[in-house]
Short mmCIF file of C-alpha atoms in Angstrom, two decimals:
data_model
loop_
_atom_site.label_atom_id
_atom_site.label_comp_id
_atom_site.label_asym_id
_atom_site.label_seq_id
_atom_site.Cartn_x
_atom_site.Cartn_y
_atom_site.Cartn_z
CA MET A 286 120.58 125.09 19.98
CA GLY A 287 117.25 126.83 19.14
CA VAL A 288 117.06 130.51 18.73
CA GLU A 289 114.94 130.86 21.45
CA VAL A 290 117.53 129.15 23.88
CA VAL A 291 120.16 131.37 22.50
CA ALA A 292 118.27 134.63 22.94
CA ALA A 293 117.41 133.52 26.74
CA SER A 294 120.93 132.70 27.56
CA ILE A 295 122.15 136.16 25.94
CA GLU A 296 119.67 137.98 27.93
CA THR A 297 121.05 135.80 31.08
CA ALA A 298 124.27 136.72 30.51
CA LEU A 299 123.30 140.49 30.18
CA ILE A 300 121.53 140.76 33.43
CA GLN A 301 124.53 138.93 35.10
CA ARG A 302 126.40 141.96 33.56
CA ALA A 303 124.00 144.52 34.68
CA GLN A 304 123.94 142.91 38.40
CA GLN A 305 127.55 143.48 38.40
CA ARG A 306 126.70 147.37 37.66
CA ASP A 307 127.82 146.87 33.98
CA ARG A 308 126.19 149.83 32.61
CA SER A 309 126.88 148.79 28.74
CA ALA A 310 124.83 145.53 29.53
CA PHE A 311 121.81 147.38 30.97
CA GLU A 312 121.53 149.75 28.12
CA GLN A 313 120.97 146.79 25.80
CA ILE A 314 118.24 145.45 28.63
CA TYR A 315 116.94 148.92 28.24
CA ARG A 316 116.95 148.72 24.72
CA GLU A 317 115.52 145.47 24.32
CA HIS A 318 112.61 146.06 26.71
CA VAL A 319 112.01 149.77 26.47
CA ASP A 320 109.20 149.65 23.35
CA ARG A 321 107.02 147.45 25.82
CA VAL A 322 107.55 149.50 28.99
CA TYR A 323 106.44 152.43 27.28
CA ALA A 324 103.41 151.14 25.40
CA LEU A 325 102.15 150.38 28.99
CA CYS A 326 103.04 153.95 30.44
CA LEU A 327 101.61 155.80 27.24
CA ARG A 328 98.10 153.87 27.60
CA LEU A 329 98.16 154.70 31.30
CA SER A 330 99.46 158.03 31.43
CA PRO A 331 97.91 161.55 30.98
CA ASP A 332 100.45 162.59 28.24
CA ALA A 333 103.27 160.98 26.36
CA SER A 334 105.59 163.22 28.80
CA TRP A 335 104.63 161.37 31.63
CA ALA A 336 104.98 158.34 29.89
CA GLU A 337 108.39 159.24 28.91
CA ASP A 338 109.43 160.09 32.73
CA LEU A 339 107.61 157.32 34.04
CA THR A 340 109.74 154.84 31.40
CA GLN A 341 112.60 156.64 33.17
CA ASP A 342 111.77 155.98 36.40
CA ILE A 343 110.98 152.24 35.87
CA PHE A 344 114.56 151.61 34.16
CA LEU A 345 115.97 153.32 37.09
CA ARG A 346 114.34 151.29 39.86
CA VAL A 347 114.92 148.19 37.88
CA TRP A 348 118.52 149.03 38.12
CA GLU A 349 117.92 149.69 41.89
CA ARG A 350 116.67 146.34 42.05
CA LEU A 351 118.59 144.09 39.51
CA ASP A 352 120.15 142.01 42.28
CA SER A 353 116.75 141.12 43.55
CA PHE A 354 116.12 139.06 40.54
CA ARG A 355 116.45 135.47 40.87
CA GLU A 356 115.55 134.06 37.55
CA GLU A 357 112.21 132.65 39.30
CA SER A 358 110.32 133.94 36.76
CA ALA A 359 110.93 135.50 32.99
CA PHE A 360 112.98 138.87 33.35
CA SER A 361 110.01 140.24 31.03
CA THR A 362 107.57 139.26 33.84
CA TRP A 363 109.56 141.04 36.68
CA LEU A 364 109.85 144.12 34.85
CA HIS A 365 106.35 144.34 33.88
CA ARG A 366 105.44 143.97 37.61
CA ILE A 367 108.00 146.83 38.53
CA ALA A 368 106.40 148.82 35.57
CA VAL A 369 102.91 148.14 36.73
CA ASN A 370 103.89 149.00 40.85
CA VAL A 371 105.80 152.27 39.25
CA THR A 372 103.18 153.11 37.23
CA LEU A 373 100.04 152.76 39.46
CA SER A 374 102.17 154.31 42.40
CA ALA A 375 102.83 157.68 40.37
CA LEU A 376 99.37 157.82 39.13
CA ARG A 377 97.89 157.39 42.36
CA ALA A 378 100.47 159.89 44.09
CA ASP A 379 99.26 162.68 41.35
CA LYS A 380 95.34 161.71 41.16
CA ARG A 381 95.00 165.55 39.70
CA ARG A 382 97.51 164.64 36.58
CA SER A 383 96.32 161.27 36.29
CA VAL A 384 93.13 162.54 34.43
CA ARG A 385 93.72 162.14 31.06
CA ILE A 386 94.03 165.90 29.22
CA PHE A 387 92.96 165.55 25.31
CA THR A 388 95.37 167.12 22.82
CA THR A 389 95.57 166.34 18.94
CA ASP A 390 98.92 165.03 19.53
CA ASP A 391 97.08 162.10 21.21
CA LEU A 392 95.69 161.28 17.71
CA THR A 393 98.50 159.18 16.74
CA VAL A 394 97.93 156.02 15.84
CA HIS A 395 100.19 152.95 16.94
CA ASP A 396 100.80 150.69 14.38
CA ARG A 397 101.49 147.14 14.71
CA GLY A 398 102.33 146.71 11.29
CA ASP A 399 99.77 143.57 10.77
CA GLU A 400 98.34 143.07 7.43
CA GLY A 401 94.39 143.16 7.56
CA VAL A 402 93.90 144.89 10.92
CA ASP A 403 91.13 147.94 10.31
CA GLN A 404 93.53 150.90 11.36
CA GLY A 405 90.42 153.11 11.52
CA SER A 406 89.01 150.95 14.25
CA ILE A 407 92.14 150.52 16.52
CA MET A 408 92.58 154.35 16.55
CA ASP A 409 88.75 154.49 17.22
CA ILE A 410 89.86 151.95 20.43
CA GLU A 411 92.94 153.76 21.32
CA GLN A 412 90.72 157.17 21.60
CA ALA A 413 88.35 155.22 23.62
CA ILE A 414 90.86 153.66 25.85
CA LYS A 415 92.06 157.63 26.44
CA ILE A 416 88.58 158.67 27.27
CA LEU A 417 88.09 156.08 30.38
CA PRO A 418 88.30 156.99 33.11
CA ALA A 419 91.60 156.72 35.24
CA GLN A 420 90.86 153.43 37.35
CA ALA A 421 88.86 151.69 34.42
CA ARG A 422 91.36 152.37 32.07
CA GLN A 423 94.33 150.84 34.24
CA GLY A 424 91.99 148.12 34.75
CA PHE A 425 91.44 147.67 30.95
CA VAL A 426 94.91 148.04 30.02
CA LEU A 427 96.06 145.45 32.43
CA HIS A 428 93.31 143.08 32.06
CA GLU A 429 92.73 143.03 28.16
CA ILE A 430 95.90 144.39 26.24
CA MET B 111 66.05 137.41 33.56
CA LYS B 112 65.58 140.72 31.97
CA CYS B 113 67.97 141.89 28.65
CA LEU B 114 69.76 144.53 30.91
CA GLU B 115 70.64 142.08 33.48
CA ILE B 116 72.03 139.75 31.24
CA LYS B 117 74.02 142.47 29.71
CA ASN B 118 75.39 143.52 32.77
CA ARG B 119 76.49 139.73 33.15
CA LEU B 120 78.03 139.37 29.45
CA HIS B 121 81.62 140.57 30.33
CA ASP B 122 81.83 137.86 33.14
CA TYR B 123 80.21 135.16 30.76
CA ILE B 124 82.93 136.18 28.06
CA ASP B 125 85.66 136.11 30.52
CA GLY B 126 84.67 132.75 31.86
CA VAL B 127 84.40 133.70 35.30
CA SER B 128 80.29 133.90 35.59
CA LEU B 129 79.31 131.52 38.32
CA ASP B 130 77.54 128.39 37.18
CA GLU B 131 74.15 129.37 38.11
CA GLU B 132 74.80 132.84 36.45
CA ARG B 133 76.39 131.06 33.06
CA PHE B 134 73.31 128.78 32.80
CA GLU B 135 71.18 131.89 33.15
CA VAL B 136 73.18 133.83 30.44
CA GLU B 137 72.87 130.82 28.16
CA ARG B 138 69.00 130.45 28.63
CA HIS B 139 68.69 133.76 27.89
CA LEU B 140 70.58 134.16 24.90
CA ALA B 141 69.36 130.98 23.14
CA GLN B 142 66.22 132.99 22.75
CA CYS B 143 67.16 136.90 22.42
CA ALA B 144 68.70 137.79 19.04
CA SER B 145 69.22 141.48 20.52
CA CYS B 146 71.84 139.77 23.65
CA ARG B 147 73.12 137.47 20.88
CA LYS B 148 74.09 140.39 18.71
CA GLU B 149 75.62 142.36 22.04
CA MET B 150 77.73 139.68 22.73
CA SER B 151 79.17 139.06 19.14
CA ARG B 152 79.91 142.93 19.51
CA ILE B 153 81.78 142.64 22.62
CA GLN B 154 83.86 139.46 21.59
CA ALA B 155 84.24 141.55 18.11
CA LEU B 156 85.72 144.35 20.18
CA LEU B 157 88.08 141.95 22.32
CA GLN B 158 89.40 140.36 19.34
CA LYS B 159 90.60 143.89 17.84
CA VAL B 160 91.97 144.84 21.15
CA LYS B 161 94.13 142.27 21.18
CA THR B 162 95.59 143.57 17.87
CA LEU B 163 96.82 146.33 19.67
CA SER B 164 100.44 147.37 19.70
CA THR B 165 102.15 146.08 22.90
CA SER B 166 105.23 147.80 22.03
CA ILE B 167 105.45 151.58 21.14
CA SER B 168 108.69 153.24 20.56
CA PRO B 169 108.73 156.60 22.53
CA ASP B 170 109.69 159.72 20.03
CA ARG B 171 113.01 160.37 21.47
CA ASP B 172 115.71 158.45 23.26
CA LEU B 173 115.13 157.95 26.91
CA TRP B 174 118.82 156.21 27.54
CA PRO B 175 120.77 159.61 28.01
CA GLY B 176 118.15 160.73 30.70
CA ILE B 177 118.75 157.69 32.35
CA GLU B 178 122.24 157.56 31.97
CA THR B 179 122.58 161.39 33.31
CA ARG B 180 120.24 160.06 36.59
CA LEU B 181 122.10 156.96 37.24
CA ASP B 182 125.38 159.19 37.36
CA GLN B 183 123.48 161.67 39.68
CA GLN B 184 122.93 158.67 41.84
CA GLU B 185 126.14 157.37 41.98
CA ASN B 186 127.89 160.84 42.54
CA GLN B 187 125.81 161.32 45.73
CA PRO B 188 128.31 160.65 48.56
CA HIS B 189 126.06 159.39 51.16
CA MET B 190 123.25 157.47 49.77
CA GLU B 191 122.36 155.38 53.10
CA ASN B 192 121.57 158.77 54.57
CA GLN B 193 118.93 159.83 51.57
CA PRO B 194 115.30 159.17 51.94
CA HIS B 195 114.12 155.81 50.24
CA SER B 196 110.70 156.69 49.65
CA THR B 197 108.06 159.44 48.44
CA VAL B 198 107.01 159.68 51.89
CA GLN B 199 110.38 159.83 53.52
CA GLU B 200 111.15 162.51 50.92
CA HIS B 201 108.14 164.80 51.85
CA ALA B 202 108.94 164.22 55.52
CA ARG B 203 112.40 165.58 55.06
CA GLN B 204 110.92 168.31 52.63
CA TYR B 205 108.61 169.53 55.52
CA GLY B 206 111.00 168.81 58.33
CA VAL B 207 109.17 166.11 59.87
CA LEU B 208 111.20 162.88 61.33
CA SER B 209 109.94 160.11 59.43
CA GLU B 210 109.40 158.14 63.00
CA GLN B 211 106.67 160.45 63.12
CA ILE B 212 104.51 159.09 60.24
CA GLU B 213 102.06 156.64 60.71
CA ILE B 214 100.52 154.98 58.03
CA PRO B 215 97.47 153.39 58.13
CA ASN B 216 96.80 149.82 57.24
CA ARG B 217 94.36 148.40 55.31
CA SER B 218 92.19 147.06 57.62
CA GLU B 219 91.86 150.26 59.72
CA ILE B 220 91.21 152.06 56.62
CA ARG B 221 88.08 149.81 55.65
CA LYS B 222 86.66 150.11 59.41
CA LYS B 223 86.90 153.94 59.61
CA SER B 224 86.05 154.73 56.12
CA GLY B 225 84.57 152.00 54.43
CA ARG B 226 86.53 152.63 51.23
CA PRO B 227 90.44 153.30 50.91
CA GLY B 228 90.39 156.49 48.97
CA SER B 229 88.86 158.50 51.75
CA MET B 230 91.95 158.71 54.05
CA PRO B 231 94.83 159.90 53.89
CA ILE B 232 97.98 157.67 53.03
CA PHE B 233 99.74 158.83 55.70
CA ARG B 234 99.44 160.95 58.92
CA LEU B 235 101.77 162.43 61.78
CA ARG B 236 101.58 160.22 65.25
CA GLN B 237 99.46 162.16 67.43
CA SER B 238 101.99 161.33 70.49
CA LEU B 239 104.78 162.97 68.77
CA SER B 240 102.99 165.84 66.55
#
């Protein structure tokens, strides 16, 4: 059995346990997916604190909706859809805060660790994304990244 | 077609969503315009770099304890079925308005009245009840 098949069956088992309201299984699912959810939230949110709150909201929504996951799509796809919906709803609900405030804390480079990638230009791109108008940023992040 | 028009269409062209006629126009122009070819290369290089951005970023702190606390709070609430399920209902509860009094305009109504969705409130009180 291939590694991917084993990983998929482990995830399926975790999801089934979480659907039975097993918190420890849900925590493992959270730990597996939190970085991808947070990356999305961070790029779409006004600041890191907002992104953290949103990430928590998303996993709470996932917990509430787990019963509706039917394995018709990959779990990560289903989770991404919830993450996008929760994030865009939150931004729409609070347009004032969805205007990003620039601080020096935002200058952190999110290093993927790839060899040969020009980190200077990566930082430039991250900065450029941050100063896009809210709707343009949403379109860019959701479409291109 | 002028360079400015071509440059406005380059993103669609690169994404492969141009109509056939537009695509031919762009290709014809690119074949003879070094400036627009350079602009296209620049956009393609940028999009390549964007693809190298990380899709995984770790939060600075562990968010699980906060999630667990909120799960505990939800489970300890005795009558969840009586709790509001949406932000609109929550606002209604806060302002002492019955949720049945709230009317949410549909998309076609919004378009008909305002031309664009953002210019109307997301909900309003029903006139017959307010």
